[in-house]
Every structure is written in structure tokens, then in C-alpha cells.
Amino acid sequence: MASNRRAFLTVTASATASAAGALAVVPAQATAGTGRPPAPAPATASAALDELLAGNRRYAVGRPRRPQDVVGRRRVLAGGQHPFAAVLGCIDSRVVPELVFDQGLGDLLCIRTAGQVLDEAVLGSLQYAVEELRVPLVVVLGHERCGAVAATLGRLRTGAAVPGHLELLVEEISPAARRTRALPGDWAEHTMRAHTAWVRDAIRADPAFAGASVVAARFDLDSGLVALLP
Ligand SMILES: [Zn+2]
């Protein structure tokens, strides 16, 4: 499997290298209807995070810049992509990274699994983002009232078996749930925070991702706001 992964990365690297050269002179974002020139894409992790948090504030107050010039942007991106951040988030239909961060086509490389659980496919996708696309920032995005966390707590409370493929999700989230079970307050919230921070730390510790900054964050379903986790 490792050789297959390397072959995949090698093949995509050559395609990406030519695309990156083309994109160096292409505006990163079209801002439809404002009459202003498009802003350049953030080039550093710090700038990328600033842009994401600024976009989230626009989303939270209901003043998104998007939709952008989708047709024009699609034409620009047809020759290659250059996303400025990768987001590993949950599949929850209420936590859509491009909407939550008010970003457009080609801006974010998003990987989503229930409960933002890691597996080899996720890690390979992230490696592609960091090593080949040179994405400077990885955001691990958890959220409140997560169904995968709820399923995990249900399993630990009742001991009942989890059907089929859901077992992997529960197994991955269970360590965070066990660690936080005795804490006062909302067990689900504690579990989500601990699990999301653990995923962040696991990515940080992997040499494959040394080229990127990795942060963890929590999305609030009620306010729409994203807050970084310690
Ligand atoms: Zn979720």
C-alpha cells in the first residue's frame, strides 16, 4: 500500500508543479460584484488562519462574501488548484467548511469523516495537501452536539454493540470519552474537545506534516462561530 501511495503522490506532484507555476500569476479569488481586485491567497499559516477566522465572522453574522464569480473561478482553477488551507472536519450537514469559513471554490481542501476520525485514507489525503499542494495550515474542526460523539457515549454507557462500520468511529473516539468521563459538566462537550485536540496532536506528531501548522477548533452550532481549542 505504501508503494501505491508513493506512486500516487509522485504522479500528482508533477501535475501540481506545473499548475503551481501557472497559478503564481493568477488571482487567487474573484470577488464578485464589489468592483475591487481579488485579494491574494494567504501564503503563510498565520495569514491563512486569519483569513479563515475573518470568513467565519462574516458567516456568523450572515454577511458572507460568497457566492463568488463561480464561472470565472472555475475557469481559473481548471488548470490546477492551490488551496490555502486544509480542513479535517465532521460529515455533519451543518458544519460545511466552505460555508463556515466563507470561502469559495478552490480555497480549501476539505476532508470529512464522522467525528473527524483519522484513518489511513485521511492521513494520505492530508499528506497530499501538505507535501504536494504545499498547504501551510491544517485545521481540525470539531463541533458541538456531534452524532459520532453521541454514539460513542451511548456505547460506553450501555455496552451495547455498535453496528457494522460504525465500530471504527466509536473505537477512535472512545479514548477521549474515557479520559473525560469523570469531569463535571457536559461529557459530550468534553469528549469532542479532547478528541479533536488528540487528532490535532496526532497530526502534529507525524513527520509527514512537518511542513504545516496544525490547529484544532470548535464550531458552535448556535452562534456559527469557530473558536480555537487550547
Ligand atoms: Zn459531528
PDB file of C-alpha atoms and ligand atoms in Angstrom:
ATOM      1  CA  MET A   1       0.000   0.000   0.000  1.00  0.00           C
ATOM      2  CA  ALA A   2       2.854   2.340   0.816  1.00  0.00           C
ATOM      3  CA  SER A   3       4.271   1.988  -2.680  1.00  0.00           C
ATOM      4  CA  ASN A   4       0.867   2.703  -4.168  1.00  0.00           C
ATOM      5  CA  ARG A   5       0.615   5.837  -2.081  1.00  0.00           C
ATOM      6  CA  ARG A   6       4.063   6.993  -3.130  1.00  0.00           C
ATOM      7  CA  ALA A   7       3.213   6.380  -6.776  1.00  0.00           C
ATOM      8  CA  PHE A   8       0.043   8.421  -6.387  1.00  0.00           C
ATOM      9  CA  LEU A   9       1.901  11.284  -4.758  1.00  0.00           C
ATOM     10  CA  THR A  10       4.641  11.196  -7.361  1.00  0.00           C
ATOM     11  CA  VAL A  11       2.202  11.315 -10.242  1.00  0.00           C
ATOM     12  CA  THR A  12       0.214  14.147  -8.753  1.00  0.00           C
ATOM     13  CA  ALA A  13       3.365  16.048  -7.832  1.00  0.00           C
ATOM     14  CA  SER A  14       4.386  16.571 -11.433  1.00  0.00           C
ATOM     15  CA  ALA A  15       0.912  17.750 -12.367  1.00  0.00           C
ATOM     16  CA  THR A  16       0.804  20.055  -9.376  1.00  0.00           C
ATOM     17  CA  ALA A  17       4.200  21.562 -10.052  1.00  0.00           C
ATOM     18  CA  SER A  18       3.125  22.819 -13.443  1.00  0.00           C
ATOM     19  CA  ALA A  19      -0.174  24.000 -12.062  1.00  0.00           C
ATOM     20  CA  ALA A  20       1.536  25.891  -9.260  1.00  0.00           C
ATOM     21  CA  GLY A  21       3.654  27.775 -11.763  1.00  0.00           C
ATOM     22  CA  ALA A  22       0.587  28.830 -13.669  1.00  0.00           C
ATOM     23  CA  LEU A  23      -1.241  29.838 -10.529  1.00  0.00           C
ATOM     24  CA  ALA A  24       1.565  32.100  -9.363  1.00  0.00           C
ATOM     25  CA  VAL A  25       0.306  34.799 -11.704  1.00  0.00           C
ATOM     26  CA  VAL A  26      -3.401  34.061 -11.387  1.00  0.00           C
ATOM     27  CA  PRO A  27      -5.587  35.946  -8.917  1.00  0.00           C
ATOM     28  CA  ALA A  28      -6.490  33.600  -6.096  1.00  0.00           C
ATOM     29  CA  GLN A  29     -10.015  34.745  -5.505  1.00  0.00           C
ATOM     30  CA  ALA A  30     -12.554  36.590  -7.584  1.00  0.00           C
ATOM     31  CA  THR A  31     -14.720  38.906  -5.537  1.00  0.00           C
ATOM     32  CA  ALA A  32     -17.952  39.168  -7.426  1.00  0.00           C
ATOM     33  CA  GLY A  33     -19.862  42.382  -7.582  1.00  0.00           C
ATOM     34  CA  THR A  34     -17.552  44.539  -5.448  1.00  0.00           C
ATOM     35  CA  GLY A  35     -15.527  46.139  -8.225  1.00  0.00           C
ATOM     36  CA  ARG A  36     -12.391  45.528  -6.178  1.00  0.00           C
ATOM     37  CA  PRO A  37      -9.490  43.445  -7.421  1.00  0.00           C
ATOM     38  CA  PRO A  38      -9.365  39.955  -5.923  1.00  0.00           C
ATOM     39  CA  ALA A  39      -7.267  39.517  -2.794  1.00  0.00           C
ATOM     40  CA  PRO A  40      -4.187  37.302  -2.976  1.00  0.00           C
ATOM     41  CA  ALA A  41      -4.440  33.920  -1.269  1.00  0.00           C
ATOM     42  CA  PRO A  42      -2.815  33.709   2.163  1.00  0.00           C
ATOM     43  CA  ALA A  43       0.733  32.378   1.799  1.00  0.00           C
ATOM     44  CA  THR A  44       1.518  31.594   5.440  1.00  0.00           C
ATOM     45  CA  ALA A  45      -0.208  29.578   8.154  1.00  0.00           C
ATOM     46  CA  SER A  46      -0.803  32.711  10.180  1.00  0.00           C
ATOM     47  CA  ALA A  47      -2.358  34.571   7.263  1.00  0.00           C
ATOM     48  CA  ALA A  48      -4.430  31.529   6.346  1.00  0.00           C
ATOM     49  CA  LEU A  49      -5.803  31.266   9.861  1.00  0.00           C
ATOM     50  CA  ASP A  50      -6.583  34.987   9.925  1.00  0.00           C
ATOM     51  CA  GLU A  51      -8.491  34.633   6.664  1.00  0.00           C
ATOM     52  CA  LEU A  52     -10.456  31.635   7.920  1.00  0.00           C
ATOM     53  CA  LEU A  53     -11.428  33.348  11.167  1.00  0.00           C
ATOM     54  CA  ALA A  54     -12.387  36.530   9.316  1.00  0.00           C
ATOM     55  CA  GLY A  55     -14.511  34.455   6.950  1.00  0.00           C
ATOM     56  CA  ASN A  56     -16.121  32.721   9.891  1.00  0.00           C
ATOM     57  CA  ARG A  57     -17.081  36.031  11.426  1.00  0.00           C
ATOM     58  CA  ARG A  58     -18.752  37.023   8.141  1.00  0.00           C
ATOM     59  CA  TYR A  59     -20.609  33.707   8.134  1.00  0.00           C
ATOM     60  CA  ALA A  60     -21.697  34.031  11.751  1.00  0.00           C
ATOM     61  CA  VAL A  61     -23.295  37.431  11.225  1.00  0.00           C
ATOM     62  CA  GLY A  62     -24.893  36.432   7.938  1.00  0.00           C
ATOM     63  CA  ARG A  63     -22.751  38.616   5.678  1.00  0.00           C
ATOM     64  CA  PRO A  64     -20.815  36.163   3.523  1.00  0.00           C
ATOM     65  CA  ARG A  65     -18.886  37.397   0.503  1.00  0.00           C
ATOM     66  CA  ARG A  66     -19.768  34.295  -1.427  1.00  0.00           C
ATOM     67  CA  PRO A  67     -21.070  33.217  -3.816  1.00  0.00           C
ATOM     68  CA  GLN A  68     -18.141  34.485  -5.816  1.00  0.00           C
ATOM     69  CA  ASP A  69     -17.795  34.572  -9.565  1.00  0.00           C
ATOM     70  CA  VAL A  70     -18.176  30.810  -9.798  1.00  0.00           C
ATOM     71  CA  VAL A  71     -17.870  30.545 -13.563  1.00  0.00           C
ATOM     72  CA  GLY A  72     -14.767  32.710 -13.726  1.00  0.00           C
ATOM     73  CA  ARG A  73     -13.210  30.990 -10.760  1.00  0.00           C
ATOM     74  CA  ARG A  74     -13.912  27.584 -12.248  1.00  0.00           C
ATOM     75  CA  ARG A  75     -12.093  28.600 -15.420  1.00  0.00           C
ATOM     76  CA  VAL A  76      -9.078  29.807 -13.444  1.00  0.00           C
ATOM     77  CA  LEU A  77      -8.964  26.611 -11.411  1.00  0.00           C
ATOM     78  CA  ALA A  78      -9.409  24.232 -14.322  1.00  0.00           C
ATOM     79  CA  GLY A  79      -5.646  24.203 -14.860  1.00  0.00           C
ATOM     80  CA  GLY A  80      -4.710  23.468 -11.265  1.00  0.00           C
ATOM     81  CA  GLN A  81      -5.590  24.039  -7.646  1.00  0.00           C
ATOM     82  CA  HIS A  82      -3.803  25.952  -4.920  1.00  0.00           C
ATOM     83  CA  PRO A  83      -5.900  25.793  -1.734  1.00  0.00           C
ATOM     84  CA  PHE A  84      -4.530  27.832   1.166  1.00  0.00           C
ATOM     85  CA  ALA A  85      -5.734  25.578   3.992  1.00  0.00           C
ATOM     86  CA  ALA A  86      -6.847  22.026   4.651  1.00  0.00           C
ATOM     87  CA  VAL A  87      -9.781  21.331   6.934  1.00  0.00           C
ATOM     88  CA  LEU A  88     -10.410  17.969   8.559  1.00  0.00           C
ATOM     89  CA  GLY A  89     -13.971  18.143   9.818  1.00  0.00           C
ATOM     90  CA  CYS A  90     -17.067  16.120  10.585  1.00  0.00           C
ATOM     91  CA  ILE A  91     -19.572  14.977   7.971  1.00  0.00           C
ATOM     92  CA  ASP A  92     -22.333  16.808   9.856  1.00  0.00           C
ATOM     93  CA  SER A  93     -24.514  18.628   7.309  1.00  0.00           C
ATOM     94  CA  ARG A  94     -24.478  21.755   9.482  1.00  0.00           C
ATOM     95  CA  VAL A  95     -20.702  22.059   9.510  1.00  0.00           C
ATOM     96  CA  VAL A  96     -19.709  22.660   5.903  1.00  0.00           C
ATOM     97  CA  PRO A  97     -16.185  24.159   5.936  1.00  0.00           C
ATOM     98  CA  GLU A  98     -16.542  26.306   2.812  1.00  0.00           C
ATOM     99  CA  LEU A  99     -19.690  27.872   4.260  1.00  0.00           C
ATOM    100  CA  VAL A 100     -18.491  28.082   7.871  1.00  0.00           C
ATOM    101  CA  PHE A 101     -15.312  29.886   6.791  1.00  0.00           C
ATOM    102  CA  ASP A 102     -16.966  31.781   3.926  1.00  0.00           C
ATOM    103  CA  GLN A 103     -14.560  30.518   1.298  1.00  0.00           C
ATOM    104  CA  GLY A 104     -15.057  29.626  -2.314  1.00  0.00           C
ATOM    105  CA  LEU A 105     -14.164  27.146  -4.982  1.00  0.00           C
ATOM    106  CA  GLY A 106     -10.534  26.063  -4.764  1.00  0.00           C
ATOM    107  CA  ASP A 107      -9.806  27.830  -1.466  1.00  0.00           C
ATOM    108  CA  LEU A 108      -9.992  24.883   0.943  1.00  0.00           C
ATOM    109  CA  LEU A 109      -9.020  21.249   0.708  1.00  0.00           C
ATOM    110  CA  CYS A 110     -11.635  19.539   2.866  1.00  0.00           C
ATOM    111  CA  ILE A 111     -11.558  16.051   4.304  1.00  0.00           C
ATOM    112  CA  ARG A 112     -14.599  14.957   6.254  1.00  0.00           C
ATOM    113  CA  THR A 113     -15.270  11.880   8.343  1.00  0.00           C
ATOM    114  CA  ALA A 114     -17.823  11.363  11.098  1.00  0.00           C
ATOM    115  CA  GLY A 115     -16.317  12.832  14.251  1.00  0.00           C
ATOM    116  CA  GLN A 116     -13.237  13.894  12.183  1.00  0.00           C
ATOM    117  CA  VAL A 117     -11.847  10.437  12.867  1.00  0.00           C
ATOM    118  CA  LEU A 118      -8.431   9.611  11.447  1.00  0.00           C
ATOM    119  CA  ASP A 119      -7.653   6.653   9.247  1.00  0.00           C
ATOM    120  CA  GLU A 120      -5.043   5.920   6.602  1.00  0.00           C
ATOM    121  CA  ALA A 121      -7.131   7.422   3.818  1.00  0.00           C
ATOM    122  CA  VAL A 122      -7.461  10.657   5.793  1.00  0.00           C
ATOM    123  CA  LEU A 123      -3.746  10.761   6.550  1.00  0.00           C
ATOM    124  CA  GLY A 124      -2.874  10.110   2.913  1.00  0.00           C
ATOM    125  CA  SER A 125      -5.210  12.885   1.813  1.00  0.00           C
ATOM    126  CA  LEU A 126      -3.654  15.280   4.316  1.00  0.00           C
ATOM    127  CA  GLN A 127      -0.183  14.308   3.200  1.00  0.00           C
ATOM    128  CA  TYR A 128      -1.128  15.112  -0.363  1.00  0.00           C
ATOM    129  CA  ALA A 129      -2.365  18.526   0.784  1.00  0.00           C
ATOM    130  CA  VAL A 130       0.753  19.358   2.792  1.00  0.00           C
ATOM    131  CA  GLU A 131       3.537  17.774   0.750  1.00  0.00           C
ATOM    132  CA  GLU A 132       2.257  18.184  -2.770  1.00  0.00           C
ATOM    133  CA  LEU A 133      -0.057  21.182  -2.663  1.00  0.00           C
ATOM    134  CA  ARG A 134       2.066  22.947  -0.004  1.00  0.00           C
ATOM    135  CA  VAL A 135      -0.926  23.878   2.102  1.00  0.00           C
ATOM    136  CA  PRO A 136       0.511  25.804   5.080  1.00  0.00           C
ATOM    137  CA  LEU A 137      -2.347  25.235   7.546  1.00  0.00           C
ATOM    138  CA  VAL A 138      -4.379  22.235   8.691  1.00  0.00           C
ATOM    139  CA  VAL A 139      -7.498  22.878  10.779  1.00  0.00           C
ATOM    140  CA  VAL A 140      -9.082  20.004  12.707  1.00  0.00           C
ATOM    141  CA  LEU A 141     -12.660  21.138  13.200  1.00  0.00           C
ATOM    142  CA  GLY A 142     -14.892  19.585  15.824  1.00  0.00           C
ATOM    143  CA  HIS A 143     -18.371  20.762  16.685  1.00  0.00           C
ATOM    144  CA  GLU A 144     -20.896  20.637  19.490  1.00  0.00           C
ATOM    145  CA  ARG A 145     -23.671  18.029  19.596  1.00  0.00           C
ATOM    146  CA  CYS A 146     -21.741  15.685  17.302  1.00  0.00           C
ATOM    147  CA  GLY A 147     -23.595  12.485  16.419  1.00  0.00           C
ATOM    148  CA  ALA A 148     -20.434  10.402  16.338  1.00  0.00           C
ATOM    149  CA  VAL A 149     -19.588  11.530  19.856  1.00  0.00           C
ATOM    150  CA  ALA A 150     -23.145  10.784  20.988  1.00  0.00           C
ATOM    151  CA  ALA A 151     -22.902   7.255  19.551  1.00  0.00           C
ATOM    152  CA  THR A 152     -19.629   6.748  21.399  1.00  0.00           C
ATOM    153  CA  LEU A 153     -21.062   7.864  24.721  1.00  0.00           C
ATOM    154  CA  GLY A 154     -24.085   5.645  24.167  1.00  0.00           C
ATOM    155  CA  ARG A 155     -21.839   2.679  23.622  1.00  0.00           C
ATOM    156  CA  LEU A 156     -19.857   3.385  26.776  1.00  0.00           C
ATOM    157  CA  ARG A 157     -22.996   3.933  28.837  1.00  0.00           C
ATOM    158  CA  THR A 158     -24.842   0.810  27.723  1.00  0.00           C
ATOM    159  CA  GLY A 159     -22.137  -1.519  26.457  1.00  0.00           C
ATOM    160  CA  ALA A 160     -24.388  -2.287  23.502  1.00  0.00           C
ATOM    161  CA  ALA A 161     -22.657  -3.265  20.266  1.00  0.00           C
ATOM    162  CA  VAL A 162     -22.363  -0.689  17.516  1.00  0.00           C
ATOM    163  CA  PRO A 163     -23.485  -1.952  14.103  1.00  0.00           C
ATOM    164  CA  GLY A 164     -21.119  -2.561  11.222  1.00  0.00           C
ATOM    165  CA  HIS A 165     -18.716   0.127  10.100  1.00  0.00           C
ATOM    166  CA  LEU A 166     -19.720   2.482  12.905  1.00  0.00           C
ATOM    167  CA  GLU A 167     -17.461   0.476  15.171  1.00  0.00           C
ATOM    168  CA  LEU A 168     -14.360   2.227  13.839  1.00  0.00           C
ATOM    169  CA  LEU A 169     -15.764   5.635  14.725  1.00  0.00           C
ATOM    170  CA  VAL A 170     -16.621   4.595  18.258  1.00  0.00           C
ATOM    171  CA  GLU A 171     -13.253   2.951  18.788  1.00  0.00           C
ATOM    172  CA  GLU A 172     -11.435   6.104  17.699  1.00  0.00           C
ATOM    173  CA  ILE A 173     -13.468   8.478  19.875  1.00  0.00           C
ATOM    174  CA  SER A 174     -13.698   6.219  22.943  1.00  0.00           C
ATOM    175  CA  PRO A 175     -10.273   7.085  24.435  1.00  0.00           C
ATOM    176  CA  ALA A 176     -11.229  10.772  24.670  1.00  0.00           C
ATOM    177  CA  ALA A 177     -14.579   9.824  26.190  1.00  0.00           C
ATOM    178  CA  ARG A 178     -12.957   7.608  28.796  1.00  0.00           C
ATOM    179  CA  ARG A 179     -10.424  10.279  29.719  1.00  0.00           C
ATOM    180  CA  THR A 180     -13.119  12.896  30.316  1.00  0.00           C
ATOM    181  CA  ARG A 181     -15.878  10.792  31.865  1.00  0.00           C
ATOM    182  CA  ALA A 182     -15.230  11.900  35.441  1.00  0.00           C
ATOM    183  CA  LEU A 183     -15.119  15.611  34.633  1.00  0.00           C
ATOM    184  CA  PRO A 184     -18.009  17.778  35.809  1.00  0.00           C
ATOM    185  CA  GLY A 185     -20.265  19.248  33.140  1.00  0.00           C
ATOM    186  CA  ASP A 186     -21.176  18.120  29.639  1.00  0.00           C
ATOM    187  CA  TRP A 187     -19.494  14.796  28.851  1.00  0.00           C
ATOM    188  CA  ALA A 188     -20.189  15.094  25.137  1.00  0.00           C
ATOM    189  CA  GLU A 189     -18.579  18.526  25.006  1.00  0.00           C
ATOM    190  CA  HIS A 190     -15.560  17.340  26.968  1.00  0.00           C
ATOM    191  CA  THR A 191     -15.214  14.336  24.686  1.00  0.00           C
ATOM    192  CA  MET A 192     -15.453  16.371  21.496  1.00  0.00           C
ATOM    193  CA  ARG A 193     -12.810  18.821  22.719  1.00  0.00           C
ATOM    194  CA  ALA A 194     -10.441  16.098  23.916  1.00  0.00           C
ATOM    195  CA  HIS A 195     -10.872  14.028  20.774  1.00  0.00           C
ATOM    196  CA  THR A 196     -10.386  16.991  18.424  1.00  0.00           C
ATOM    197  CA  ALA A 197      -7.253  18.069  20.300  1.00  0.00           C
ATOM    198  CA  TRP A 198      -5.957  14.485  20.169  1.00  0.00           C
ATOM    199  CA  VAL A 199      -6.430  14.345  16.399  1.00  0.00           C
ATOM    200  CA  ARG A 200      -4.561  17.650  16.095  1.00  0.00           C
ATOM    201  CA  ASP A 201      -1.717  16.346  18.253  1.00  0.00           C
ATOM    202  CA  ALA A 202      -1.508  13.084  16.298  1.00  0.00           C
ATOM    203  CA  ILE A 203      -1.160  15.009  13.039  1.00  0.00           C
ATOM    204  CA  ARG A 204       1.396  17.377  14.564  1.00  0.00           C
ATOM    205  CA  ALA A 205       3.479  14.458  15.778  1.00  0.00           C
ATOM    206  CA  ASP A 206       3.643  12.848  12.347  1.00  0.00           C
ATOM    207  CA  PRO A 207       6.744  13.910  10.360  1.00  0.00           C
ATOM    208  CA  ALA A 208       4.682  13.773   7.177  1.00  0.00           C
ATOM    209  CA  PHE A 209       3.016  17.012   8.258  1.00  0.00           C
ATOM    210  CA  ALA A 210       6.063  18.914   9.457  1.00  0.00           C
ATOM    211  CA  GLY A 211       5.558  21.429   6.666  1.00  0.00           C
ATOM    212  CA  ALA A 212       2.274  22.741   8.027  1.00  0.00           C
ATOM    213  CA  SER A 213       0.871  24.331  11.149  1.00  0.00           C
ATOM    214  CA  VAL A 214      -1.914  22.248  12.664  1.00  0.00           C
ATOM    215  CA  VAL A 215      -4.626  23.740  14.861  1.00  0.00           C
ATOM    216  CA  ALA A 216      -7.805  22.421  16.443  1.00  0.00           C
ATOM    217  CA  ALA A 217     -11.049  24.348  16.593  1.00  0.00           C
ATOM    218  CA  ARG A 218     -14.643  24.028  17.763  1.00  0.00           C
ATOM    219  CA  PHE A 219     -17.669  25.096  15.749  1.00  0.00           C
ATOM    220  CA  ASP A 220     -20.649  26.389  17.713  1.00  0.00           C
ATOM    221  CA  LEU A 221     -23.886  25.324  16.040  1.00  0.00           C
ATOM    222  CA  ASP A 222     -25.849  28.077  17.761  1.00  0.00           C
ATOM    223  CA  SER A 223     -23.667  31.122  17.132  1.00  0.00           C
ATOM    224  CA  GLY A 224     -21.977  29.890  13.963  1.00  0.00           C
ATOM    225  CA  LEU A 225     -18.624  30.905  15.425  1.00  0.00           C
ATOM    226  CA  VAL A 226     -15.370  28.916  15.326  1.00  0.00           C
ATOM    227  CA  ALA A 227     -13.032  29.089  18.342  1.00  0.00           C
ATOM    228  CA  LEU A 228      -9.534  27.662  18.526  1.00  0.00           C
ATOM    229  CA  LEU A 229      -9.005  24.904  21.087  1.00  0.00           C
ATOM    230  CA  PRO A 230      -6.066  25.051  23.512  1.00  0.00           C
TER     231      PRO A 230
HETATM  232 ZN    ZN B   1     -20.128  15.533  14.067  1.00  0.00          ZN
END
